[in-house]
CSV table of C-alpha atoms and ligand atoms in Angstrom, one decimal:
chain,number,residue,atom,x,y,z
F,1,UNK,CA,38.3,31.9,104.2
F,2,UNK,CA,41.6,31.4,106.0
F,3,UNK,CA,44.7,30.3,104.2
F,4,UNK,CA,47.5,28.7,106.3
F,5,UNK,CA,50.9,27.9,105.1
F,6,UNK,CA,52.8,24.9,106.5
F,7,UNK,CA,55.6,25.8,109.0
F,8,UNK,CA,58.1,24.1,106.7
F,9,UNK,CA,57.6,24.2,102.9
F,10,UNK,CA,59.3,24.8,99.6
F,11,UNK,CA,63.0,24.9,98.8
F,12,UNK,CA,65.2,22.8,101.1
F,13,UNK,CA,68.6,24.2,102.2
F,14,UNK,CA,70.4,22.1,99.6
F,15,UNK,CA,68.3,23.2,96.6
F,16,UNK,CA,68.3,26.9,97.7
F,17,UNK,CA,72.1,26.8,98.0
F,18,UNK,CA,72.5,25.2,94.6
F,19,UNK,CA,70.2,27.7,92.8
F,20,UNK,CA,71.9,30.7,94.5
F,21,UNK,CA,75.3,29.3,93.5
F,22,UNK,CA,74.2,29.0,89.9
F,23,UNK,CA,72.8,32.5,89.8
F,24,UNK,CA,76.0,33.9,91.2
F,25,UNK,CA,78.1,32.0,88.6
F,26,UNK,CA,75.8,33.3,85.8
F,27,UNK,CA,76.2,36.9,87.0
F,28,UNK,CA,79.9,36.7,87.5
F,29,UNK,CA,81.1,34.3,84.7
F,30,UNK,CA,78.3,34.1,82.2
F,31,UNK,CA,76.6,31.0,80.6
F,32,UNK,CA,77.1,27.5,81.8
F,33,UNK,CA,75.7,24.0,81.4
F,34,UNK,CA,74.1,22.0,84.3
F,35,UNK,CA,74.6,18.3,84.2
F,36,UNK,CA,70.9,17.3,84.4
F,37,UNK,CA,68.1,19.5,85.7
F,38,UNK,CA,69.3,21.7,88.6
F,39,UNK,CA,66.0,21.0,90.3
F,40,UNK,CA,62.9,19.0,89.3
F,41,UNK,CA,60.8,22.2,88.7
F,42,UNK,CA,60.3,23.6,85.2
F,43,UNK,CA,59.7,27.1,86.5
F,44,UNK,CA,63.2,27.2,88.1
F,45,UNK,CA,64.8,25.5,85.1
F,46,UNK,CA,63.2,27.9,82.7
F,47,UNK,CA,64.1,31.0,84.8
F,48,UNK,CA,67.8,29.8,85.0
F,49,UNK,CA,67.8,29.0,81.3
F,50,UNK,CA,66.7,32.5,80.5
F,51,UNK,CA,69.8,33.7,82.4
F,52,UNK,CA,72.1,31.4,80.5
F,53,UNK,CA,72.1,28.0,82.3
F,54,UNK,CA,71.5,25.3,79.7
F,55,UNK,CA,70.8,21.7,80.7
F,56,UNK,CA,73.2,19.0,79.3
F,57,UNK,CA,72.3,15.3,79.4
F,58,UNK,CA,75.9,14.4,79.3
F,59,UNK,CA,79.4,15.9,79.3
F,60,UNK,CA,79.4,15.5,75.5
F,61,UNK,CA,76.9,18.4,75.3
F,62,UNK,CA,79.3,20.8,77.1
F,63,UNK,CA,81.5,22.7,74.7
F,64,UNK,CA,85.3,22.6,75.0
F,65,UNK,CA,86.5,25.0,77.5
F,66,UNK,CA,83.0,25.5,78.9
F,67,UNK,CA,81.7,25.5,82.5
F,68,UNK,CA,79.6,22.6,83.9
F,69,UNK,CA,77.6,22.6,87.1
F,70,UNK,CA,77.0,19.4,89.1
F,71,UNK,CA,73.6,19.6,90.7
F,72,UNK,CA,72.5,19.3,94.4
F,73,UNK,CA,72.0,15.5,93.7
F,74,UNK,CA,75.8,15.1,93.3
F,75,UNK,CA,77.7,12.9,90.8
F,76,UNK,CA,79.9,9.9,90.6
F,77,UNK,CA,83.6,9.8,91.0
F,78,UNK,CA,84.1,9.1,87.3
F,79,UNK,CA,82.2,12.3,86.4
F,80,UNK,CA,84.7,14.4,88.3
F,81,UNK,CA,87.5,12.6,86.6
F,82,UNK,CA,86.0,13.2,83.2
F,83,UNK,CA,85.4,16.9,83.8
F,84,UNK,CA,89.1,17.2,84.7
F,85,UNK,CA,90.2,15.2,81.7
F,86,UNK,CA,88.2,17.4,79.4
F,87,UNK,CA,89.6,20.6,81.1
F,88,UNK,CA,86.1,21.9,81.8
F,89,UNK,CA,85.5,24.5,84.5
F,90,UNK,CA,83.5,22.9,87.4
F,91,UNK,CA,80.8,24.5,89.6
F,92,UNK,CA,80.0,21.9,92.2
F,93,UNK,CA,76.6,22.5,93.9
F,94,UNK,CA,76.4,19.0,95.5
F,95,UNK,CA,74.3,19.3,98.6
F,96,UNK,CA,76.5,18.9,101.7
F,97,UNK,CA,74.1,16.2,103.0
F,98,UNK,CA,74.5,14.2,99.8
F,99,UNK,CA,78.3,14.8,99.9
F,100,UNK,CA,78.3,13.2,103.4
F,101,UNK,CA,76.5,10.1,102.0
F,102,UNK,CA,79.1,9.9,99.2
F,103,UNK,CA,82.0,10.2,101.7
F,104,UNK,CA,80.4,7.5,104.0
F,105,UNK,CA,80.1,5.2,101.0
F,106,UNK,CA,83.8,5.7,100.0
F,107,UNK,CA,85.2,5.3,103.5
F,108,UNK,CA,83.1,2.3,104.4
F,109,UNK,CA,84.5,0.5,101.3
F,110,UNK,CA,88.0,1.6,102.3
F,111,UNK,CA,87.4,0.0,105.7
F,112,UNK,CA,86.5,-3.3,104.1
F,113,UNK,CA,82.7,-3.3,104.1
F,114,UNK,CA,80.5,-3.8,101.1
F,115,UNK,CA,77.8,-1.1,100.9
F,116,UNK,CA,74.1,-1.6,100.7
F,117,UNK,CA,72.4,1.6,99.6
F,118,UNK,CA,68.7,1.7,100.4
F,119,UNK,CA,67.2,3.7,97.5
F,120,UNK,CA,65.9,3.9,94.0
F,121,UNK,CA,68.7,2.5,91.8
F,122,UNK,CA,67.8,4.8,88.8
F,123,UNK,CA,67.7,8.1,90.8
F,124,UNK,CA,70.7,10.4,89.9
F,125,UNK,CA,71.6,10.9,93.6
F,126,UNK,CA,71.7,7.1,94.2
F,127,UNK,CA,73.8,6.4,91.0
F,128,UNK,CA,76.2,9.1,92.2
F,129,UNK,CA,76.6,7.8,95.7
F,130,UNK,CA,77.0,4.2,94.4
F,131,UNK,CA,79.8,5.2,92.2
F,132,UNK,CA,81.8,6.2,95.3
F,133,UNK,CA,81.8,2.5,96.4
F,134,UNK,CA,84.0,1.6,93.4
F,135,UNK,CA,81.9,-1.5,92.5
F,136,UNK,CA,81.7,-2.7,96.2
F,137,UNK,CA,78.1,-1.7,96.7
F,138,UNK,CA,74.5,-2.2,95.5
F,139,UNK,CA,71.4,0.0,95.5
F,140,UNK,CA,68.2,-1.7,96.4
F,141,UNK,CA,64.8,-1.2,98.1
F,142,UNK,CA,64.3,-4.9,98.7
F,143,UNK,CA,66.2,-6.9,101.4
F,144,UNK,CA,65.7,-10.0,99.2
F,145,UNK,CA,68.5,-9.5,96.7
F,146,UNK,CA,71.9,-11.1,96.7
F,147,UNK,CA,74.3,-8.9,98.6
F,148,UNK,CA,78.0,-9.0,98.2
F,149,UNK,CA,79.8,-9.4,101.5
F,150,UNK,CA,83.0,-7.4,102.2
F,151,UNK,CA,85.9,-8.7,104.2
F,152,UNK,CA,84.7,-6.8,107.2
F,153,UNK,CA,81.0,-7.3,106.6
F,154,UNK,CA,78.2,-5.2,105.2
F,155,UNK,CA,77.4,-1.5,105.8
F,156,UNK,CA,73.9,0.0,105.2
F,157,UNK,CA,73.3,3.6,104.2
F,158,UNK,CA,70.3,5.4,102.6
F,159,UNK,CA,69.3,7.6,99.8
F,160,UNK,CA,69.0,11.0,101.6
F,161,UNK,CA,65.3,11.5,100.8
F,162,UNK,CA,64.1,8.2,102.2
F,163,UNK,CA,62.1,8.4,105.5
F,164,UNK,CA,64.0,7.4,108.6
F,165,UNK,CA,61.1,5.0,109.5
F,166,UNK,CA,61.4,3.2,106.1
F,167,UNK,CA,65.2,3.0,106.4
F,168,UNK,CA,64.9,1.5,109.9
F,169,UNK,CA,62.4,-1.1,108.6
F,170,UNK,CA,64.8,-2.0,105.8
F,171,UNK,CA,67.7,-2.3,108.2
F,172,UNK,CA,65.7,-4.5,110.5
F,173,UNK,CA,65.0,-6.9,107.6
F,174,UNK,CA,68.7,-7.1,106.7
F,175,UNK,CA,69.6,-7.7,110.4
F,176,UNK,CA,67.2,-10.6,110.5
F,177,UNK,CA,68.7,-12.1,107.3
F,178,UNK,CA,72.4,-11.5,108.0
F,179,UNK,CA,73.0,-11.7,111.7
F,180,UNK,CA,75.5,-14.5,112.3
F,181,UNK,CA,76.3,-14.8,108.6
F,182,UNK,CA,78.6,-11.8,108.2
F,183,UNK,CA,81.6,-10.7,110.4
F,184,UNK,CA,80.0,-7.3,111.1
F,185,UNK,CA,77.1,-5.0,110.2
F,186,UNK,CA,77.4,-1.2,110.2
F,187,UNK,CA,74.5,1.1,109.9
F,188,UNK,CA,75.1,4.8,108.9
F,189,UNK,CA,72.0,7.0,108.8
F,190,UNK,CA,72.4,9.2,105.8
F,191,UNK,CA,68.8,10.3,105.5
F,192,UNK,CA,68.1,14.0,105.3
F,193,UNK,CA,65.9,15.6,108.0
F,194,UNK,CA,64.5,18.2,105.5
F,195,UNK,CA,62.1,15.8,103.8
F,196,UNK,CA,60.7,14.5,107.1
F,197,UNK,CA,60.2,18.0,108.3
F,198,UNK,CA,58.0,18.8,105.3
F,199,UNK,CA,55.8,15.6,105.9
F,200,UNK,CA,55.5,16.5,109.6
F,201,UNK,CA,54.6,20.1,109.0
F,202,UNK,CA,52.0,19.0,106.3
F,203,UNK,CA,50.4,16.5,108.8
F,204,UNK,CA,50.2,19.2,111.4
F,205,UNK,CA,48.6,21.6,108.9
F,206,UNK,CA,46.1,19.0,107.8
F,207,UNK,CA,44.7,18.8,111.3
F,208,UNK,CA,43.2,22.3,111.1
F,209,UNK,CA,42.1,22.7,107.5
F,210,UNK,CA,39.3,21.6,105.1
F,211,UNK,CA,41.5,21.1,102.1
F,212,UNK,CA,45.2,21.0,101.2
F,213,UNK,CA,47.0,22.4,98.2
F,214,UNK,CA,50.4,20.8,97.5
F,215,UNK,CA,52.4,23.0,95.1
F,216,UNK,CA,55.2,21.6,93.0
F,217,UNK,CA,56.2,19.9,89.8
F,218,UNK,CA,54.5,16.6,89.0
F,219,UNK,CA,58.0,15.3,87.9
F,220,UNK,CA,59.3,15.9,91.4
F,221,UNK,CA,59.3,12.6,93.4
F,222,UNK,CA,59.5,14.5,96.7
F,223,UNK,CA,56.4,16.6,95.8
F,224,UNK,CA,54.4,13.6,94.7
F,225,UNK,CA,55.4,11.8,98.0
F,226,UNK,CA,54.3,14.9,100.0
F,227,UNK,CA,50.9,14.9,98.2
F,228,UNK,CA,50.5,11.2,99.1
F,229,UNK,CA,51.3,12.0,102.7
F,230,UNK,CA,48.7,14.7,102.7
F,231,UNK,CA,46.1,12.5,101.1
F,232,UNK,CA,46.8,9.8,103.7
F,233,UNK,CA,45.6,12.3,106.4
F,234,UNK,CA,42.1,12.0,104.8
F,235,UNK,CA,41.9,15.8,104.1
F,236,UNK,CA,41.0,16.5,100.4
F,237,UNK,CA,44.3,17.2,98.7
F,238,UNK,CA,45.0,18.9,95.3
F,239,UNK,CA,48.4,18.7,93.8
F,240,UNK,CA,49.0,21.8,91.5
F,241,UNK,CA,52.0,23.0,89.7
F,242,UNK,CA,51.0,26.7,89.7
F,243,UNK,CA,48.3,29.1,90.8
F,244,UNK,CA,46.7,28.8,87.3
F,245,UNK,CA,45.4,25.3,88.3
F,246,UNK,CA,43.3,26.5,91.2
F,247,UNK,CA,39.7,25.4,90.6
F,248,UNK,CA,36.9,27.6,91.9
F,249,UNK,CA,34.9,24.5,92.9
F,250,UNK,CA,37.6,23.7,95.5
F,251,UNK,CA,37.2,27.1,97.1
F,252,UNK,CA,33.4,26.6,97.3
F,253,UNK,CA,33.9,23.4,99.3
F,254,UNK,CA,35.6,24.7,102.4
F,255,UNK,CA,36.6,27.6,104.6
F,256,UNK,CA,40.1,26.8,105.7
F,257,UNK,CA,42.8,26.0,103.1
F,258,UNK,CA,46.3,24.7,103.9
F,259,UNK,CA,49.2,25.3,101.5
F,260,UNK,CA,52.4,23.2,101.4
F,261,UNK,CA,55.1,22.7,98.8
F,262,UNK,CA,57.8,20.2,97.8
F,263,UNK,CA,61.5,20.8,98.4
F,264,UNK,CA,62.0,21.9,94.7
F,265,UNK,CA,59.2,24.5,94.6
F,266,UNK,CA,60.5,28.1,94.6
F,267,UNK,CA,59.1,30.8,96.9
F,268,UNK,CA,57.5,32.9,94.2
F,269,UNK,CA,55.4,30.0,92.9
F,270,UNK,CA,54.1,29.4,96.4
F,271,UNK,CA,53.4,33.1,97.1
F,272,UNK,CA,51.6,33.3,93.8
F,273,UNK,CA,49.3,30.5,94.9
F,274,UNK,CA,48.6,32.2,98.3
F,275,UNK,CA,48.0,35.5,96.5
F,276,UNK,CA,45.6,33.9,94.1
F,277,UNK,CA,43.6,32.1,96.9
F,278,UNK,CA,43.3,35.4,98.8
F,279,UNK,CA,42.3,37.3,95.7
F,280,UNK,CA,39.6,34.8,94.7
F,281,UNK,CA,38.1,34.5,98.1
F,282,UNK,CA,38.9,37.8,99.8
F,283,UNK,CA,40.4,35.7,102.6
F,284,UNK,CA,43.1,36.3,105.2
F,285,UNK,CA,46.4,34.4,105.2
F,286,UNK,CA,48.2,33.1,108.3
F,287,UNK,CA,51.1,30.9,109.0
F,288,UNK,CA,50.3,27.5,110.5
F,289,UNK,CA,51.1,27.3,114.2
Z,1,SF4,S1,66.4,17.2,100.4
Z,1,SF4,FE1,68.2,17.2,101.8
Z,1,SF4,S2,69.8,16.1,100.8
Z,1,SF4,FE2,68.3,16.6,99.2
Z,1,SF4,S3,69.1,18.5,98.4
Z,1,SF4,FE3,67.6,19.1,100.0
Z,1,SF4,S4,68.9,19.3,101.9
Z,1,SF4,FE4,70.1,18.2,100.4
């Protein structure tokens, strides 16, 4: 049996940076609260909790004088103001790519555009970015909603994890509907290349294997989407959270296995899966080319 890992898999730069920052803070300054889950992966959340990082659903759960960490998804302008008002110590792990989207939203509004944010309205990153538009923006995945029009026109940006192809399709639909009806349309591509790289690497991996294992939390939207992308290739795909879910029947059904993982899956969980596959089948492991 051969086991091949995707060329790009697991933690993205933004999540890796956020987790490292929290670990450094815990080591140097002691316990803190994270505002929401630092990453959508129970293994990572539990490991950080054991070191003193508790999850708070709101600032009300952070004790007076405590430390609060904003996650890689970022937060709204009002959250920063409230942290300051309460005198809490802030550890900001907002991913630089999310920060760029927040800054784009704020400056487009300042220039006189209303902002259309292509994304899932309830996603924490989207709620955060939208807040930087100071009420001059909307988040939607449908071009058929009423869009407020700024003095200068409308500007379109994206949730970072949306695929560039889907964002382009959405923009095209808006262009069809609004050309000639608004003074100007601005498009700012705020998608993150990390997500696309994982899809691309998984598709390349699928071409040379009999089955794919997608490792990552079921609560992680990006891991679920990665599993969908793998299934769409026609190669049998199993989404597992950890090595303990590997089924011997899968191993009997093929000779070449491909392993990939979502952007929130840590290295040790991936390595555990590869080790378990090797151990059960006595196979060799290789990186996908
Ligand atoms: S997927 Fe991209 S935008 Fe999101 S945290 Fe990772 S690097 Fe940042």
